[in-house]
Coordinates of C-alpha atoms in Angstrom, one line a residue:
M1 CA 0.0 -0.1 0.0
T2 CA 1.4 3.3 -1.0
L3 CA 0.2 6.8 0.1
L4 CA 1.2 9.9 -2.0
V5 CA 1.2 13.2 -0.3
I6 CA 1.3 16.3 -2.3
S7 CA 2.3 19.5 -0.4
P8 CA 3.4 23.0 -1.1
D9 CA 6.8 23.7 0.1
Y10 CA 5.6 25.3 3.3
A11 CA 6.2 23.8 6.8
S12 CA 2.7 24.9 8.0
H13 CA 1.2 22.9 5.2
L14 CA 3.4 19.9 5.3
L15 CA 3.4 19.3 9.1
P16 CA -0.3 18.5 9.3
L17 CA -0.3 16.4 6.1
A18 CA 2.7 14.4 7.2
T19 CA 1.1 13.9 10.7
L20 CA -1.9 12.4 9.0
A21 CA 0.4 10.1 6.9
T22 CA 2.1 8.7 10.0
E23 CA -0.9 6.3 10.4
W24 CA 0.1 4.8 7.1
R25 CA 3.8 4.7 8.1
D26 CA 3.1 3.1 11.5
R27 CA 1.1 0.4 9.8
G28 CA 4.1 -0.5 7.7
E29 CA 2.8 1.2 4.6
R30 CA 4.8 3.2 2.2
V31 CA 4.6 7.1 2.3
V32 CA 5.9 9.3 -0.4
V33 CA 5.8 13.1 -0.2
A34 CA 6.0 15.3 -3.2
T35 CA 7.1 18.6 -2.3
G36 CA 9.9 21.2 -2.6
P37 CA 13.5 21.5 -1.2
A38 CA 12.8 23.8 1.8
T39 CA 10.8 21.2 3.6
A40 CA 13.1 18.2 2.7
A41 CA 14.4 18.0 6.4
I42 CA 10.8 17.8 7.7
V43 CA 10.0 14.9 5.3
E44 CA 13.2 13.1 6.4
S45 CA 12.4 13.6 10.1
F46 CA 9.1 11.7 9.5
G47 CA 10.9 8.9 7.7
F48 CA 9.0 9.3 4.5
E49 CA 10.4 9.1 1.0
R50 CA 10.5 12.3 -0.9
V51 CA 10.2 13.3 -4.7
H52 CA 10.8 16.8 -5.9
L53 CA 7.8 18.9 -6.9
Q54 CA 7.8 22.6 -7.0
L55 CA 4.3 23.9 -6.7
G56 CA 4.9 27.6 -6.3
R57 CA 7.4 30.3 -6.3
G58 CA 7.6 30.6 -2.5
S59 CA 8.8 28.4 0.5
N60 CA 8.8 28.3 4.2
P61 CA 10.9 25.8 6.1
G62 CA 9.5 26.9 9.4
V63 CA 10.1 30.6 10.1
I64 CA 9.7 32.9 7.0
R65 CA 11.6 36.0 6.3
A66 CA 10.8 38.1 3.2
E67 CA 14.4 38.6 2.5
E68 CA 15.1 34.9 2.2
Q69 CA 12.5 34.5 -0.6
V70 CA 13.0 34.8 -4.4
A71 CA 12.5 38.5 -5.5
E72 CA 8.9 38.2 -6.6
E73 CA 7.9 36.4 -3.4
D74 CA 9.9 38.9 -1.3
A75 CA 7.9 41.8 -2.7
S76 CA 4.6 39.9 -2.3
L77 CA 5.3 39.1 1.3
R78 CA 6.5 42.6 2.2
G79 CA 3.2 43.9 0.7
F80 CA 1.1 41.4 2.6
F81 CA 2.9 42.5 5.9
D82 CA 2.3 46.2 5.1
A83 CA -1.4 45.4 4.4
T84 CA -1.9 43.8 7.8
R85 CA -1.0 47.0 9.4
L86 CA -3.9 48.9 7.6
G87 CA -6.8 46.7 8.4
M88 CA -8.8 43.7 7.6
V89 CA -10.2 45.0 4.3
E90 CA -6.9 46.1 3.0
T91 CA -5.4 42.8 4.0
L92 CA -8.0 40.6 2.4
S93 CA -8.2 42.8 -0.6
Y94 CA -4.4 42.5 -1.1
Q95 CA -4.5 38.8 -0.8
A96 CA -7.4 38.6 -3.3
R97 CA -5.3 40.4 -5.9
E98 CA -2.2 38.2 -5.1
R99 CA -4.2 35.1 -5.8
L100 CA -4.0 35.9 -9.5
T101 CA -0.1 35.2 -9.4
D102 CA 0.6 32.8 -6.5
L103 CA -2.2 30.0 -6.5
M104 CA -1.7 28.9 -10.2
W105 CA 2.0 29.1 -10.6
Q106 CA 2.9 27.9 -14.1
P107 CA -0.2 25.7 -14.0
V108 CA 0.3 23.5 -17.1
A109 CA 4.0 22.7 -16.5
T110 CA 3.3 22.1 -12.8
A111 CA 0.2 19.9 -13.7
R112 CA 2.3 17.9 -16.0
A113 CA 5.1 17.5 -13.4
V114 CA 2.3 16.3 -10.9
L115 CA 1.2 13.6 -13.3
D116 CA 4.7 12.5 -13.9
V117 CA 5.1 12.0 -10.1
V118 CA 1.8 10.0 -10.0
A119 CA 3.0 7.8 -12.8
A120 CA 6.4 7.2 -11.2
V121 CA 5.1 6.5 -7.6
R122 CA 1.9 4.5 -8.6
P123 CA 0.1 5.3 -5.3
D124 CA -3.0 3.5 -4.0
Q125 CA -4.1 6.7 -2.3
I126 CA -3.4 10.3 -2.9
V127 CA -4.0 13.2 -0.3
V128 CA -3.4 16.8 -1.6
D129 CA -3.5 20.1 0.2
H130 CA -6.6 22.0 -0.8
L131 CA -4.6 25.1 -1.6
A132 CA -2.3 23.1 -4.1
F133 CA -4.5 24.3 -6.9
S134 CA -2.2 23.4 -9.9
A135 CA -1.8 19.8 -8.3
R136 CA -5.5 19.3 -8.0
L137 CA -5.9 20.6 -11.6
A138 CA -3.5 18.0 -12.8
L139 CA -5.4 15.1 -11.0
V140 CA -8.7 16.4 -12.3
A141 CA -7.3 16.6 -15.8
G142 CA -5.7 13.1 -15.5
G143 CA -8.9 11.5 -14.1
V144 CA -7.0 10.4 -11.0
P145 CA -9.0 9.9 -7.8
F146 CA -7.7 11.9 -4.7
A147 CA -8.6 13.1 -1.3
D148 CA -8.6 16.9 -0.8
V149 CA -7.3 18.0 2.6
V150 CA -8.8 21.3 3.8
L151 CA -6.0 22.4 6.3
G152 CA -7.6 25.7 7.0
H153 CA -11.0 26.7 8.3
P154 CA -13.8 24.9 6.5
T155 CA -14.8 28.1 4.7
A156 CA -11.6 27.8 2.6
L157 CA -14.0 25.8 0.3
P158 CA -17.0 28.2 -0.4
V159 CA -20.3 26.6 -0.5
G160 CA -23.8 28.2 -1.2
D161 CA -23.5 31.8 -1.9
E162 CA -20.0 32.1 -0.3
V163 CA -17.3 33.7 -2.2
Y164 CA -13.6 32.6 -1.7
G165 CA -11.5 35.2 0.2
C166 CA -14.6 37.1 1.8
P167 CA -15.2 35.5 5.2
P168 CA -18.9 34.5 5.7
E169 CA -18.6 35.1 9.5
W170 CA -16.8 37.7 11.5
P171 CA -15.9 38.1 15.1
A172 CA -17.5 40.9 17.2
A173 CA -14.5 43.0 17.2
F174 CA -14.7 43.3 13.5
G175 CA -18.3 44.3 13.3
G176 CA -20.1 41.0 13.9
A177 CA -21.2 38.5 11.2
G178 CA -21.4 39.3 7.5
A179 CA -21.1 42.5 5.3
G180 CA -22.5 45.7 6.7
A181 CA -22.9 44.4 10.2
D182 CA -23.6 47.0 12.9
P183 CA -20.3 47.9 15.0
A184 CA -22.6 47.9 17.9
L185 CA -22.2 44.2 17.8
A186 CA -18.8 44.5 19.1
G187 CA -20.0 43.9 22.7
G188 CA -19.1 47.5 23.9
R189 CA -15.4 47.3 22.8
T190 CA -14.0 50.6 21.4
T191 CA -11.7 49.0 19.0
V192 CA -14.1 47.6 16.2
E193 CA -11.9 47.5 13.1
S194 CA -12.7 47.2 9.5
S195 CA -9.9 49.5 8.2
N196 CA -7.3 51.6 10.1
H197 CA -6.9 53.7 6.9
P198 CA -10.1 53.4 4.8
G199 CA -8.7 55.9 2.2
T200 CA -5.8 53.6 1.2
W201 CA -5.2 50.4 -0.6
F202 CA -2.5 48.4 -2.2
D203 CA -2.0 48.0 -5.9
D204 CA -0.3 45.0 -7.6
A205 CA 3.1 46.7 -7.3
N206 CA 2.7 46.7 -3.4
V207 CA 2.4 50.5 -3.3
V208 CA 0.0 52.3 -1.0
R209 CA -2.4 54.2 -3.1
A210 CA -5.3 56.7 -2.3
A211 CA -8.6 55.2 -3.0
G212 CA -9.9 56.1 -6.3
D213 CA -6.5 56.7 -7.8
A214 CA -7.2 55.9 -11.5
S215 CA -3.5 55.5 -12.5
V216 CA -3.3 52.2 -10.6
A217 CA -6.6 50.5 -11.4
R218 CA -6.3 46.9 -12.9
A219 CA -8.6 45.9 -15.7
D220 CA -8.8 42.4 -14.6
V221 CA -10.1 43.0 -11.0
G222 CA -11.3 46.6 -10.9
A223 CA -11.0 49.4 -8.6
A224 CA -10.3 49.4 -4.9
P225 CA -13.0 48.0 -2.6
E226 CA -15.1 49.9 -0.2
G227 CA -15.7 48.1 2.9
V228 CA -16.9 44.4 3.3
A229 CA -19.3 44.8 0.5
G230 CA -16.6 46.1 -1.9
L231 CA -14.3 43.3 -0.7
R232 CA -17.0 40.7 -1.7
E233 CA -17.2 42.3 -5.1
L234 CA -13.4 42.2 -5.6
C235 CA -13.4 38.5 -4.5
E236 CA -16.1 37.8 -7.2
R237 CA -14.0 39.4 -9.8
V238 CA -10.9 37.4 -8.8
D239 CA -13.0 34.3 -8.8
A240 CA -13.9 34.9 -12.3
S241 CA -10.5 35.8 -13.3
F242 CA -9.0 32.7 -11.5
T243 CA -11.6 30.3 -12.9
A244 CA -10.7 31.6 -16.5
E245 CA -7.0 30.8 -15.8
W246 CA -8.0 27.3 -14.5
N247 CA -10.3 26.6 -17.5
A248 CA -7.5 27.7 -19.9
A249 CA -5.1 25.4 -18.4
L250 CA -7.7 22.5 -18.2
A251 CA -8.5 23.0 -22.0
E252 CA -4.8 22.5 -22.6
L253 CA -4.4 19.5 -20.5
A254 CA -7.8 17.9 -20.9
P255 CA -9.9 19.4 -23.7
H256 CA -12.6 16.8 -23.4
L257 CA -13.5 17.9 -19.9
P258 CA -16.1 20.6 -19.3
P259 CA -15.0 24.0 -17.8
S260 CA -15.3 24.8 -14.2
T261 CA -17.9 27.3 -13.0
S262 CA -15.8 28.3 -10.1
A263 CA -12.2 27.1 -9.7
F264 CA -12.3 27.9 -6.0
G265 CA -15.3 25.6 -5.5
E266 CA -13.4 22.6 -7.1
H267 CA -12.7 19.7 -4.8
G268 CA -11.5 16.0 -4.7
D269 CA -13.5 12.9 -4.4
L270 CA -13.4 13.1 -0.7
L271 CA -12.9 16.1 1.5
L272 CA -11.0 15.8 4.7
Y273 CA -11.4 18.7 7.0
N274 CA -8.6 19.3 9.5
Y275 CA -11.1 20.8 11.7
P276 CA -13.4 19.7 14.7
G277 CA -16.9 19.1 13.4
E278 CA -18.1 20.4 16.9
L279 CA -16.9 23.9 16.0
A280 CA -18.2 23.9 12.5
D281 CA -21.3 26.0 11.5
P282 CA -24.2 23.4 11.4
E283 CA -26.0 25.4 8.7
R284 CA -23.3 24.7 6.3
E285 CA -23.2 20.9 6.9
A286 CA -25.9 20.1 4.4
L287 CA -24.2 22.1 1.7
L288 CA -20.9 20.2 1.9
P289 CA -19.6 17.6 -0.6
P290 CA -18.7 14.1 0.8
H291 CA -16.5 14.9 3.7
V292 CA -14.9 13.6 7.0
W293 CA -14.1 15.9 10.0
L294 CA -10.6 14.9 11.1
G295 CA -10.7 17.1 14.1
S296 CA -6.9 17.9 14.2
A297 CA -3.5 16.7 13.1
V298 CA -1.5 17.0 16.1
R299 CA 2.2 15.9 15.6
A300 CA 4.6 14.2 17.8
E301 CA 7.6 16.5 18.9
P302 CA 11.1 15.5 20.0
V303 CA 12.0 16.4 23.6
D304 CA 13.4 19.8 23.8
A305 CA 15.7 20.0 26.9
E306 CA 15.4 23.7 27.5
V307 CA 11.6 23.6 27.3
A308 CA 11.4 20.7 29.5
A309 CA 13.6 22.3 32.1
W310 CA 11.6 25.5 31.9
L311 CA 8.3 23.6 32.4
A312 CA 9.7 21.6 35.3
G313 CA 11.1 24.7 37.0
G314 CA 7.7 26.5 37.0
A315 CA 7.1 26.3 40.7
D316 CA 6.1 29.7 42.1
P317 CA 5.0 30.8 45.5
D318 CA 2.1 32.8 44.0
P319 CA 1.1 30.7 41.0
T320 CA -2.3 32.5 40.6
P321 CA -2.3 35.2 37.9
D322 CA -3.9 38.5 38.9
L323 CA -7.4 37.7 37.7
D324 CA -8.7 39.7 40.6
P325 CA -6.1 42.4 41.8
T326 CA -7.9 42.4 45.2
S327 CA -7.5 38.7 45.9
E328 CA -4.9 37.2 48.4
P329 CA -2.0 35.2 46.9
D330 CA -2.2 31.4 47.3
P331 CA 0.4 30.4 49.9
D332 CA 0.9 26.8 48.5
P333 CA 3.6 26.6 45.9
A334 CA 2.5 24.9 42.6
L335 CA 3.2 24.8 38.9
A336 CA 2.6 28.3 37.9
P337 CA 0.1 28.8 35.1
F338 CA 1.4 30.1 31.8
V339 CA 0.3 31.5 28.4
Y340 CA 1.6 30.2 25.2
V341 CA 2.0 33.0 22.6
S342 CA 2.6 32.5 18.8
F343 CA 1.7 34.2 15.6
G344 CA 2.9 31.4 13.4
S345 CA 5.6 31.3 10.8
F346 CA 4.3 34.3 8.8
L347 CA 2.6 36.7 11.1
S348 CA 5.3 36.6 13.7
V349 CA 6.8 39.6 11.9
R350 CA 4.0 41.7 13.6
S351 CA 6.1 41.9 16.8
D352 CA 4.5 45.3 17.3
V353 CA 1.4 43.5 18.3
L354 CA 3.3 40.9 20.3
G355 CA 4.7 43.9 22.3
R356 CA 1.2 44.9 23.4
V357 CA 0.5 41.2 24.3
A358 CA 3.6 41.0 26.4
E359 CA 2.6 44.2 28.2
A360 CA -0.9 42.8 28.9
L361 CA 0.7 39.5 30.1
R362 CA 2.9 41.6 32.6
R363 CA -0.1 43.4 33.9
V364 CA -2.0 40.1 34.5
G365 CA 1.1 38.8 36.3
V366 CA 1.2 35.4 34.4
R367 CA 4.3 33.6 33.0
A368 CA 4.6 33.3 29.2
A369 CA 6.3 31.3 26.5
I370 CA 6.5 33.4 23.3
A371 CA 7.5 32.0 20.0
L372 CA 9.0 35.2 18.5
G373 CA 9.6 33.8 14.9
S374 CA 10.9 36.7 12.6
G375 CA 9.7 39.3 15.1
D376 CA 11.9 41.7 16.9
R377 CA 12.7 40.8 20.5
A378 CA 13.1 44.5 21.5
D379 CA 9.3 45.0 20.7
L380 CA 8.5 42.8 23.7
G381 CA 10.0 45.3 26.3
E382 CA 11.4 43.9 29.4
V383 CA 11.2 40.2 29.5
P384 CA 10.5 38.8 33.0
S385 CA 13.2 36.3 34.1
D386 CA 10.5 33.4 34.4
W387 CA 9.4 33.7 30.7
L388 CA 10.6 31.6 27.8
V389 CA 11.2 33.5 24.7
R390 CA 12.7 32.0 21.5
E391 CA 12.6 32.2 17.8
F392 CA 10.9 28.7 17.6
L393 CA 9.3 26.8 20.3
P394 CA 7.6 23.3 20.2
Q395 CA 4.1 24.3 20.1
V396 CA 2.3 21.0 20.7
T397 CA 4.5 20.3 23.9
L398 CA 3.7 23.8 25.3
L399 CA 0.1 23.7 24.6
D400 CA -0.3 20.5 26.5
A401 CA 1.0 22.3 29.5
A402 CA -0.4 25.8 29.0
T403 CA -3.4 27.4 30.8
A404 CA -4.3 29.6 27.9
A405 CA -2.8 30.8 24.5
V406 CA -2.6 33.9 22.4
T407 CA -2.7 33.2 18.6
H408 CA -3.3 34.7 15.2
G409 CA -5.9 32.1 14.5
G410 CA -4.1 29.9 12.1
N411 CA -5.8 26.5 11.8
N412 CA -2.9 24.4 13.1
S413 CA -2.8 26.6 16.2
V414 CA -6.5 26.6 16.7
T415 CA -6.8 22.8 16.3
E416 CA -3.8 22.0 18.3
G417 CA -5.1 24.2 21.1
M418 CA -8.5 22.7 21.2
T419 CA -6.8 19.2 21.3
A420 CA -5.0 20.4 24.4
G421 CA -8.1 21.9 25.9
V422 CA -6.6 25.4 26.0
P423 CA -8.8 28.5 25.6
V424 CA -7.5 31.1 23.3
V425 CA -7.3 34.8 22.7
V426 CA -7.4 35.2 19.0
L427 CA -5.9 38.2 17.1
P428 CA -6.8 37.3 13.4
F429 CA -5.0 39.1 10.5
S430 CA -6.0 37.5 7.4
T431 CA -7.6 34.8 5.2
D432 CA -9.8 32.3 7.1
Q433 CA -8.6 33.5 10.4
F434 CA -11.6 35.7 10.8
A435 CA -14.1 32.9 10.4
G436 CA -12.1 30.7 12.6
A437 CA -12.1 33.4 15.4
A438 CA -15.8 33.8 15.0
A439 CA -16.3 30.1 15.5
L440 CA -14.1 30.2 18.7
E441 CA -16.2 33.1 19.9
R442 CA -19.4 31.6 18.9
T443 CA -18.7 28.5 21.0
G444 CA -17.2 30.4 23.9
V445 CA -13.8 28.8 23.9
G446 CA -12.0 31.9 22.7
V447 CA -12.0 35.7 22.8
A448 CA -11.4 37.6 19.5
L449 CA -9.8 41.0 19.3
A450 CA -8.6 43.2 16.4
P451 CA -4.8 43.0 16.4
N452 CA -4.1 46.6 15.1
T453 CA -6.4 48.3 17.6
A454 CA -6.8 46.2 20.6
T455 CA -5.6 48.0 23.6
V456 CA -3.3 46.6 26.4
D457 CA -6.3 46.9 28.8
E458 CA -8.6 44.9 26.5
L459 CA -5.9 42.4 25.9
A460 CA -5.4 42.0 29.7
E461 CA -9.1 41.5 30.2
A462 CA -9.3 39.0 27.4
L463 CA -6.4 37.1 29.0
R464 CA -8.2 37.1 32.4
H465 CA -11.2 35.7 30.9
V466 CA -9.6 32.7 29.3
L467 CA -7.4 32.0 32.2
D468 CA -10.4 31.9 34.5
L469 CA -12.7 30.4 32.0
P470 CA -14.0 27.6 34.4
T471 CA -15.3 30.3 36.7
R472 CA -16.5 32.8 34.2
D473 CA -18.2 30.5 31.8
P474 CA -18.4 27.0 33.1
G475 CA -20.5 25.8 30.1
A476 CA -17.8 26.9 27.7
A477 CA -15.1 25.3 29.8
G478 CA -17.1 22.0 29.9
R479 CA -17.5 22.0 26.1
L480 CA -13.8 22.5 25.6
A481 CA -13.0 19.7 27.9
G482 CA -15.4 17.4 26.1
L483 CA -13.9 18.6 22.7
A484 CA -10.3 17.9 23.7
A485 CA -11.2 14.4 25.0
S486 CA -12.9 13.5 21.8
L487 CA -10.0 14.7 19.7
R488 CA -7.4 12.9 21.8
E489 CA -9.6 9.7 21.8
T490 CA -9.6 9.4 17.9
P491 CA -6.8 11.3 16.4
G492 CA -7.1 12.9 12.9
R493 CA -4.5 10.5 11.4
A494 CA -6.7 7.5 12.4
R495 CA -9.8 9.2 11.0
A496 CA -8.0 9.9 7.7
H497 CA -6.7 6.4 7.2
A498 CA -10.2 4.9 8.0
A499 CA -11.9 7.2 5.4
L500 CA -9.4 6.5 2.6
T501 CA -8.9 2.7 3.1
G502 CA -12.1 1.6 4.8
R503 CA -10.1 0.0 7.6
D504 CA -10.1 1.0 11.2

């Protein structure tokens, strides 16, 4: 039995796919991973075979820096990072425009390379990252059955009247659910964000422009959007343009096949959602193609001696964080609670936001383990001696021991946190992070804030809420504990293997 895994050359994509594949490996079956060179060490660490397959112009071995990318990807990343500083509409609009260049990189040549890999490996099953569009195009054109793994929030595959790139659900801090929502839905917060700079946007040369500047309008996607409604219109135009590109490549590869009506809505024979069904919107369930909820793909991590020593040395004479400044300290030493903080491999560059989070943690009086990534340590301010701050930290290990977490809302971080039973403060910046944050808020297991505008006081209060969740919201704490138990009882890798092979 041979499983072929097709992944972009990004650690955040490969790690959950490789974790799912360990079920095949541990049953003595062959696993081959087709990906690029940046993640070769990850493939080797799992003990899998690797064949070369370049699916895009960019790569990410674990921590991403723009200056380490090829020139075009460097400019694209810098533009994206700048857009996140302006607000959600600017960020999502920038990403929508970038999809015209980064999702279908050399589609015909890449598709043919994919089919060459399939012919050489001769797999019994194939799993493909849902965002590997050129790879999925190849398999559709070649009539090759495959399972499509949605590694992000389920809305990464639009259904019904949803449009790819425009979140169908928003957290309260961004104005509530849907376009045109009343900012009063933000629960009394003063930092409702749609745009920090509503009169600016990014053109395709990554230049900040004034809205309405005719000199930078693009014929293919139109003018700058106005608010969420404008974002949706832009995403519809991008969908049409992207679908035309898909169909042009499909016509060259397989002229006998009918064209797609929406390339973003294309999917494999079976969808594997790397997400807990318990958090999914029940109203979308009936609209989904054949699918399985994997829950999570939590990987095993090697022992990190420094982290193990930090965890073991966590005794504190006052282990209770300052949830109530008037309370008396607990006189009995115990393992001090701590908060795990990470903005992932991309958004760790926003260390200005990490700095506000660090100040909030100091005010609450709780220990912290902060994965700094490509951020600037100086932005954190004075780091207490009992904190752990490194460029990279073993996330699964620390989540297993943490009391709470602060995250950008990436799906790996969310699903790993849920598996550990850890409530979260979510600061979403882009893509499906907004819909994911709204789901956590809806179910009570997380608090969502706008990263650009959340104050230190608001961050501190959000931290107090999740640290004291069993007292403040016992129902949500109970749901989180039940979800964690379910995810641990039947891991995602076992669910994936059963779905593809029909064997438990």
